[in-house]
mmCIF file of C-alpha atoms in Angstrom:
data_model
loop_
_atom_site.group_PDB
_atom_site.id
_atom_site.type_symbol
_atom_site.label_atom_id
_atom_site.label_comp_id
_atom_site.label_asym_id
_atom_site.label_seq_id
_atom_site.Cartn_x
_atom_site.Cartn_y
_atom_site.Cartn_z
ATOM 1 C CA UNK A 10 8.335 6.898 16.479
ATOM 2 C CA UNK A 11 9.918 5.629 13.437
ATOM 3 C CA UNK A 12 13.509 3.936 13.921
ATOM 4 C CA UNK A 13 16.273 5.862 12.032
ATOM 5 C CA UNK A 14 18.190 3.879 9.107
ATOM 6 C CA UNK A 15 21.091 2.545 9.811
ATOM 7 C CA UNK A 16 23.782 0.402 8.489
ATOM 8 C CA UNK A 17 22.711 -3.748 9.048
ATOM 9 C CA UNK A 18 25.630 -4.195 11.654
ATOM 10 C CA UNK A 19 25.930 -0.675 13.148
ATOM 11 C CA UNK A 20 26.946 -0.721 16.410
ATOM 12 C CA UNK A 21 25.974 1.944 18.883
ATOM 13 C CA UNK A 22 25.470 2.262 22.385
ATOM 14 C CA UNK A 23 22.350 4.122 23.814
ATOM 15 C CA UNK A 24 22.208 7.253 25.269
ATOM 16 C CA UNK A 25 19.377 6.539 27.762
ATOM 17 C CA UNK A 26 19.814 3.711 28.957
ATOM 18 C CA UNK A 27 23.839 3.064 28.025
ATOM 19 C CA UNK A 28 22.536 -0.708 26.710
ATOM 20 C CA UNK A 29 24.908 -2.437 24.053
ATOM 21 C CA UNK A 30 22.723 -2.230 20.744
ATOM 22 C CA UNK A 31 22.845 -3.421 16.957
ATOM 23 C CA UNK A 32 21.097 -2.319 13.424
ATOM 24 C CA UNK A 33 19.828 -4.990 11.003
ATOM 25 C CA UNK A 34 19.616 -7.615 10.218
ATOM 26 C CA UNK A 35 18.259 -7.012 7.013
ATOM 27 C CA UNK A 36 16.772 -10.878 6.596
ATOM 28 C CA UNK A 37 17.198 -13.790 8.651
ATOM 29 C CA UNK A 38 16.202 -18.122 8.574
ATOM 30 C CA UNK A 39 12.995 -19.706 10.029
ATOM 31 C CA UNK A 40 12.622 -22.924 9.953
ATOM 32 C CA UNK A 41 8.625 -23.785 11.027
ATOM 33 C CA UNK A 42 5.651 -25.977 10.534
ATOM 34 C CA UNK A 43 3.572 -24.740 6.811
ATOM 35 C CA UNK A 44 0.724 -24.895 8.939
ATOM 36 C CA UNK A 45 1.608 -22.127 11.211
ATOM 37 C CA UNK A 46 3.779 -20.113 8.750
ATOM 38 C CA UNK A 47 7.041 -18.522 10.298
ATOM 39 C CA UNK A 48 4.759 -15.744 11.736
ATOM 40 C CA UNK A 49 2.613 -17.416 13.988
ATOM 41 C CA UNK A 50 4.535 -18.522 16.965
ATOM 42 C CA UNK A 51 2.521 -19.271 20.328
ATOM 43 C CA UNK A 52 0.870 -17.125 22.424
ATOM 44 C CA UNK A 53 2.578 -16.625 25.869
ATOM 45 C CA UNK A 54 0.275 -15.905 28.299
ATOM 46 C CA UNK A 55 0.340 -14.506 31.548
ATOM 47 C CA UNK A 56 0.026 -17.123 34.172
ATOM 48 C CA UNK A 57 1.609 -19.221 32.358
ATOM 49 C CA UNK A 58 4.789 -21.635 33.138
ATOM 50 C CA UNK A 59 7.698 -20.038 31.663
ATOM 51 C CA UNK A 60 9.652 -22.379 32.337
ATOM 52 C CA UNK A 61 9.064 -24.673 29.190
ATOM 53 C CA UNK A 62 9.540 -20.886 26.510
ATOM 54 C CA UNK A 63 12.139 -20.555 24.761
ATOM 55 C CA UNK A 64 14.866 -18.034 26.297
ATOM 56 C CA UNK A 65 13.450 -14.079 25.448
ATOM 57 C CA UNK A 66 9.692 -15.147 25.478
ATOM 58 C CA UNK A 67 8.028 -12.538 26.879
ATOM 59 C CA UNK A 68 4.236 -12.435 27.521
ATOM 60 C CA UNK A 69 2.424 -11.818 23.772
ATOM 61 C CA UNK A 70 4.669 -12.862 20.448
ATOM 62 C CA UNK A 71 8.061 -14.065 20.178
ATOM 63 C CA UNK A 72 10.002 -15.054 17.280
ATOM 64 C CA UNK A 73 13.101 -15.908 16.483
ATOM 65 C CA UNK A 74 15.553 -16.453 13.573
ATOM 66 C CA UNK A 75 19.200 -17.054 12.574
ATOM 67 C CA UNK A 76 21.806 -15.318 10.527
ATOM 68 C CA UNK A 77 22.956 -18.274 8.563
ATOM 69 C CA UNK A 78 20.833 -21.378 7.417
ATOM 70 C CA UNK A 79 23.438 -23.745 9.473
ATOM 71 C CA UNK A 80 22.920 -22.134 12.512
ATOM 72 C CA UNK A 81 18.775 -22.117 12.145
ATOM 73 C CA UNK A 82 18.827 -26.266 11.834
ATOM 74 C CA UNK A 83 21.531 -26.403 14.472
ATOM 75 C CA UNK A 84 18.553 -24.673 16.606
ATOM 76 C CA UNK A 85 15.563 -27.289 15.339
ATOM 77 C CA UNK A 86 17.708 -30.218 15.337
ATOM 78 C CA UNK A 87 19.250 -30.236 18.608
ATOM 79 C CA UNK A 88 16.627 -30.798 20.991
ATOM 80 C CA UNK A 89 16.054 -34.506 18.766
ATOM 81 C CA UNK A 90 19.805 -34.911 20.124
ATOM 82 C CA UNK A 91 18.516 -34.633 23.171
ATOM 83 C CA UNK A 92 16.560 -37.446 23.176
ATOM 84 C CA UNK A 93 18.862 -39.473 21.420
ATOM 85 C CA UNK A 94 21.467 -39.055 24.643
ATOM 86 C CA UNK A 95 18.706 -39.246 27.186
ATOM 87 C CA UNK A 96 18.011 -42.983 25.657
ATOM 88 C CA UNK A 97 21.285 -43.978 24.949
ATOM 89 C CA UNK A 98 22.368 -42.726 28.837
ATOM 90 C CA UNK A 99 19.690 -45.482 29.535
ATOM 91 C CA UNK A 100 21.330 -48.186 27.748
ATOM 92 C CA UNK A 101 24.587 -48.576 30.988
ATOM 93 C CA UNK A 102 22.882 -50.562 32.701
ATOM 94 C CA UNK A 103 22.461 -53.659 30.154
ATOM 95 C CA UNK A 104 25.946 -52.156 29.248
ATOM 96 C CA UNK A 105 27.605 -52.959 32.214
ATOM 97 C CA UNK A 106 25.517 -56.447 32.331
ATOM 98 C CA UNK A 107 27.283 -57.687 29.426
ATOM 99 C CA UNK A 108 30.582 -56.773 30.101
ATOM 100 C CA UNK A 109 30.791 -53.632 27.642
ATOM 101 C CA UNK A 110 31.335 -50.046 27.346
ATOM 102 C CA UNK A 111 28.328 -47.670 26.646
ATOM 103 C CA UNK A 112 30.175 -46.730 23.495
ATOM 104 C CA UNK A 113 30.714 -50.111 22.510
ATOM 105 C CA UNK A 114 27.507 -51.373 23.258
ATOM 106 C CA UNK A 115 25.443 -48.440 22.133
ATOM 107 C CA UNK A 116 27.576 -48.909 18.542
ATOM 108 C CA UNK A 117 26.295 -52.591 17.738
ATOM 109 C CA UNK A 118 22.810 -51.434 18.487
ATOM 110 C CA UNK A 119 23.022 -48.413 16.114
ATOM 111 C CA UNK A 120 24.657 -50.931 13.324
ATOM 112 C CA UNK A 121 21.718 -53.506 13.840
ATOM 113 C CA UNK A 122 19.709 -50.647 13.686
ATOM 114 C CA UNK A 123 21.451 -49.383 9.944
ATOM 115 C CA UNK A 124 20.916 -53.036 8.655
ATOM 116 C CA UNK A 125 17.468 -53.189 9.554
ATOM 117 C CA UNK A 126 16.767 -50.471 8.029
ATOM 118 C CA UNK A 127 15.043 -49.483 10.922
ATOM 119 C CA UNK A 128 13.472 -45.812 12.219
ATOM 120 C CA UNK A 129 15.647 -45.987 14.971
ATOM 121 C CA UNK A 130 18.784 -45.349 12.709
ATOM 122 C CA UNK A 131 18.143 -42.399 11.496
ATOM 123 C CA UNK A 132 17.924 -40.827 14.278
ATOM 124 C CA UNK A 133 14.932 -37.854 12.351
ATOM 125 C CA UNK A 134 11.514 -39.227 12.069
ATOM 126 C CA UNK A 135 10.511 -39.711 8.353
ATOM 127 C CA UNK A 136 8.253 -36.905 9.049
ATOM 128 C CA UNK A 137 10.647 -34.318 9.872
ATOM 129 C CA UNK A 138 10.861 -32.344 6.782
ATOM 130 C CA UNK A 139 7.155 -32.615 5.792
ATOM 131 C CA UNK A 140 5.162 -30.167 6.869
ATOM 132 C CA UNK A 141 8.543 -27.415 7.752
ATOM 133 C CA UNK A 142 9.937 -25.013 5.458
ATOM 134 C CA UNK A 143 13.019 -22.743 5.442
ATOM 135 C CA UNK A 144 11.765 -19.568 5.496
ATOM 136 C CA UNK A 145 13.957 -15.671 5.257
ATOM 137 C CA UNK A 146 12.525 -13.192 6.927
ATOM 138 C CA UNK A 147 12.754 -9.656 6.836
ATOM 139 C CA UNK A 148 12.814 -7.049 9.535
ATOM 140 C CA UNK A 149 11.918 -3.458 10.180
ATOM 141 C CA UNK A 150 14.368 -0.887 10.546
ATOM 142 C CA UNK A 151 15.335 -0.223 14.204
ATOM 143 C CA UNK A 152 17.929 -1.682 17.311
ATOM 144 C CA UNK A 153 18.428 -4.919 18.867
ATOM 145 C CA UNK A 154 20.073 -5.334 22.074
ATOM 146 C CA UNK A 155 22.837 -7.201 22.236
ATOM 147 C CA UNK A 156 22.967 -9.443 24.876
ATOM 148 C CA UNK A 157 26.769 -10.508 24.725
ATOM 149 C CA UNK A 158 28.027 -7.400 25.306
ATOM 150 C CA UNK A 159 29.504 -5.940 28.174
ATOM 151 C CA UNK A 160 27.343 -2.717 28.146
ATOM 152 C CA UNK A 161 24.636 -4.399 28.091
ATOM 153 C CA UNK A 162 25.173 -6.814 31.368
ATOM 154 C CA UNK A 163 26.230 -2.925 32.911
ATOM 155 C CA UNK A 164 23.025 -1.187 31.721
ATOM 156 C CA UNK A 165 20.474 -4.466 32.699
ATOM 157 C CA UNK A 166 22.050 -4.120 36.917
ATOM 158 C CA UNK A 167 22.121 0.175 36.581
ATOM 159 C CA UNK A 168 18.488 -0.228 35.409
ATOM 160 C CA UNK A 169 16.285 -2.028 36.417
ATOM 161 C CA UNK A 170 16.890 -3.486 40.765
ATOM 162 C CA UNK A 171 17.203 -6.975 41.712
ATOM 163 C CA UNK A 172 16.242 -9.349 42.977
ATOM 164 C CA UNK A 173 15.526 -11.418 39.715
ATOM 165 C CA UNK A 174 13.805 -14.727 39.287
ATOM 166 C CA UNK A 175 15.378 -17.811 38.837
ATOM 167 C CA UNK A 176 13.968 -21.441 38.447
ATOM 168 C CA UNK A 177 15.791 -21.968 42.343
ATOM 169 C CA UNK A 178 14.360 -18.768 43.499
ATOM 170 C CA UNK A 179 15.250 -15.754 43.802
ATOM 171 C CA UNK A 180 18.725 -14.371 43.378
ATOM 172 C CA UNK A 181 20.519 -10.898 44.114
ATOM 173 C CA UNK A 182 24.137 -11.840 42.612
ATOM 174 C CA UNK A 183 24.835 -9.212 40.172
ATOM 175 C CA UNK A 184 23.822 -10.811 36.326
ATOM 176 C CA UNK A 185 26.564 -12.501 34.166
ATOM 177 C CA UNK A 186 26.671 -13.131 30.345
ATOM 178 C CA UNK A 187 25.916 -17.069 31.470
ATOM 179 C CA UNK A 188 22.605 -15.827 32.742
ATOM 180 C CA UNK A 189 20.995 -14.036 29.549
ATOM 181 C CA UNK A 190 22.589 -16.210 27.809
ATOM 182 C CA UNK A 191 22.150 -19.469 29.793
ATOM 183 C CA UNK A 192 18.798 -22.295 30.313
ATOM 184 C CA UNK A 193 17.327 -20.971 32.884
ATOM 185 C CA UNK A 194 14.463 -19.863 31.150
ATOM 186 C CA UNK A 195 12.399 -17.968 34.378
ATOM 187 C CA UNK A 196 15.505 -15.980 34.527
ATOM 188 C CA UNK A 197 15.548 -14.473 30.949
ATOM 189 C CA UNK A 198 12.777 -14.590 30.303
ATOM 190 C CA UNK A 199 11.632 -12.220 33.667
ATOM 191 C CA UNK A 200 15.009 -10.025 31.829
ATOM 192 C CA UNK A 201 13.315 -10.168 28.349
ATOM 193 C CA UNK A 202 10.337 -9.147 29.555
ATOM 194 C CA UNK A 203 11.544 -6.017 31.409
ATOM 195 C CA UNK A 204 13.384 -4.943 28.708
ATOM 196 C CA UNK A 205 10.094 -5.196 26.622
ATOM 197 C CA UNK A 206 7.964 -3.289 28.703
ATOM 198 C CA UNK A 207 10.293 -1.082 30.528
ATOM 199 C CA UNK A 208 12.767 -0.017 27.810
ATOM 200 C CA UNK A 209 12.309 3.202 25.229
ATOM 201 C CA UNK A 210 15.750 4.307 23.421
ATOM 202 C CA UNK A 211 16.968 7.299 22.888
ATOM 203 C CA UNK A 212 16.285 7.965 19.927
ATOM 204 C CA UNK A 213 12.554 7.640 21.361
ATOM 205 C CA UNK A 214 11.694 3.583 19.651
ATOM 206 C CA UNK A 215 11.760 0.458 21.077
ATOM 207 C CA UNK A 216 14.195 -2.129 20.615
ATOM 208 C CA UNK A 217 12.654 -4.804 18.252
ATOM 209 C CA UNK A 218 14.027 -7.700 20.643
ATOM 210 C CA UNK A 219 17.614 -9.292 21.316
ATOM 211 C CA UNK A 220 20.482 -10.725 19.492
ATOM 212 C CA UNK A 221 22.506 -13.351 20.895
ATOM 213 C CA UNK A 222 24.719 -15.964 20.003
ATOM 214 C CA UNK A 223 23.558 -19.415 19.534
ATOM 215 C CA UNK A 224 24.400 -21.770 22.504
ATOM 216 C CA UNK A 225 25.707 -23.779 20.032
ATOM 217 C CA UNK A 226 28.177 -21.729 19.017
ATOM 218 C CA UNK A 227 29.170 -19.974 15.327
ATOM 219 C CA UNK A 228 29.193 -22.513 12.385
ATOM 220 C CA UNK A 229 32.785 -22.756 10.513
ATOM 221 C CA UNK A 230 30.693 -20.903 7.251
ATOM 222 C CA UNK A 231 28.139 -18.712 9.314
ATOM 223 C CA UNK A 232 27.592 -15.995 11.926
ATOM 224 C CA UNK A 233 26.275 -18.227 14.845
ATOM 225 C CA UNK A 234 24.166 -15.284 15.429
ATOM 226 C CA UNK A 235 20.541 -15.570 16.490
ATOM 227 C CA UNK A 236 17.274 -13.343 17.059
ATOM 228 C CA UNK A 237 14.389 -13.080 18.570
ATOM 229 C CA UNK A 238 11.382 -10.274 17.845
ATOM 230 C CA UNK A 239 8.925 -9.183 20.085
ATOM 231 C CA UNK A 240 6.077 -8.721 17.819
ATOM 232 C CA UNK A 241 5.081 -5.827 19.341
ATOM 233 C CA UNK A 242 2.503 -4.375 16.388
ATOM 234 C CA UNK A 243 0.394 -7.761 16.379
ATOM 235 C CA UNK A 244 -0.139 -7.832 20.326
ATOM 236 C CA UNK A 245 -1.025 -4.438 20.224
ATOM 237 C CA UNK A 246 -3.699 -5.197 17.034
ATOM 238 C CA UNK A 247 -2.076 -3.718 14.677
ATOM 239 C CA UNK A 248 -0.218 -5.103 11.425
ATOM 240 C CA UNK A 249 2.794 -7.055 11.700
ATOM 241 C CA UNK A 250 5.748 -4.777 9.510
ATOM 242 C CA UNK A 251 7.967 -8.108 9.521
ATOM 243 C CA UNK A 252 8.077 -10.107 6.018
ATOM 244 C CA UNK A 253 8.431 -13.542 4.631
ATOM 245 C CA UNK A 254 10.567 -12.973 1.387
ATOM 246 C CA UNK A 255 11.294 -16.369 0.460
ATOM 247 C CA UNK A 256 9.699 -19.991 1.450
ATOM 248 C CA UNK A 257 12.094 -22.931 0.594
ATOM 249 C CA UNK A 258 11.423 -26.593 1.255
ATOM 250 C CA UNK A 259 13.787 -28.949 3.096
ATOM 251 C CA UNK A 260 15.378 -31.074 0.701
ATOM 252 C CA UNK A 261 17.516 -34.105 1.860
ATOM 253 C CA UNK A 262 20.352 -32.769 0.220
ATOM 254 C CA UNK A 263 20.173 -29.453 1.259
ATOM 255 C CA UNK A 264 24.173 -28.318 2.805
ATOM 256 C CA UNK A 265 23.150 -26.447 5.649
ATOM 257 C CA UNK A 266 20.765 -29.741 6.419
ATOM 258 C CA UNK A 267 22.954 -32.138 6.132
ATOM 259 C CA UNK A 268 25.825 -30.428 8.072
ATOM 260 C CA UNK A 269 24.026 -29.851 10.980
ATOM 261 C CA UNK A 270 22.706 -33.218 11.105
ATOM 262 C CA UNK A 271 26.864 -34.077 11.262
ATOM 263 C CA UNK A 272 27.145 -31.577 14.195
ATOM 264 C CA UNK A 273 24.711 -33.268 15.531
ATOM 265 C CA UNK A 274 25.662 -35.958 15.129
ATOM 266 C CA UNK A 275 22.006 -37.296 13.833
ATOM 267 C CA UNK A 276 20.975 -39.120 10.850
ATOM 268 C CA UNK A 277 18.145 -38.421 8.468
ATOM 269 C CA UNK A 278 16.968 -40.787 5.057
#
């Protein structure tokens, strides 16, 4: 059944499920390798370990995009920040051995790398921008599940009987916002799978996916909103209705790219 057209951002409660719904977006931003393209995520299969999946992946294909460019870059660059922090913490014994604080010891190393033009000082490898592009994606009309809505959390409790699987075993605890948006991929992917496989909306359509706020927050010039889109048609052997409307190279002086580097405390040359 064709989704009813609603103004992007329109909110309502599904009368059959109680889930909070949001219409739109018209378009959003996604960064991906050009060799794969914007609409070719990794296929998730039964038997895979969901602990290594993205937040709302299900069996089949799921793509992620963001409402603003800074958030799109933050979603990608944050993993590099994590790697750097791990490397930094590993130097604590060396800092202790010379009687320095970890911050001072780390800053000395960074200064030496900068002076020597060492790759480490840049944090991002030179090849980071090579082979990647910033894509603008236009989704089909339809409704998204609002993961942050109180009504959605209550509806999931009413629609699906527990217990829920988690990385620490089954849990009978009531779901909260931190569960829906947290880092336990065993749990979040199980919630996504239940919604994708079993929910039909009151207008006869299936939800496009899940709208959620980036865990990195809301940037000054953006909303921080992200979408996880389930590629149902492709998974069924049909043509994909989502379209790429623009492809841009990632330029070193791109304002959003530079802003994300500042927020992640990483550098690029």
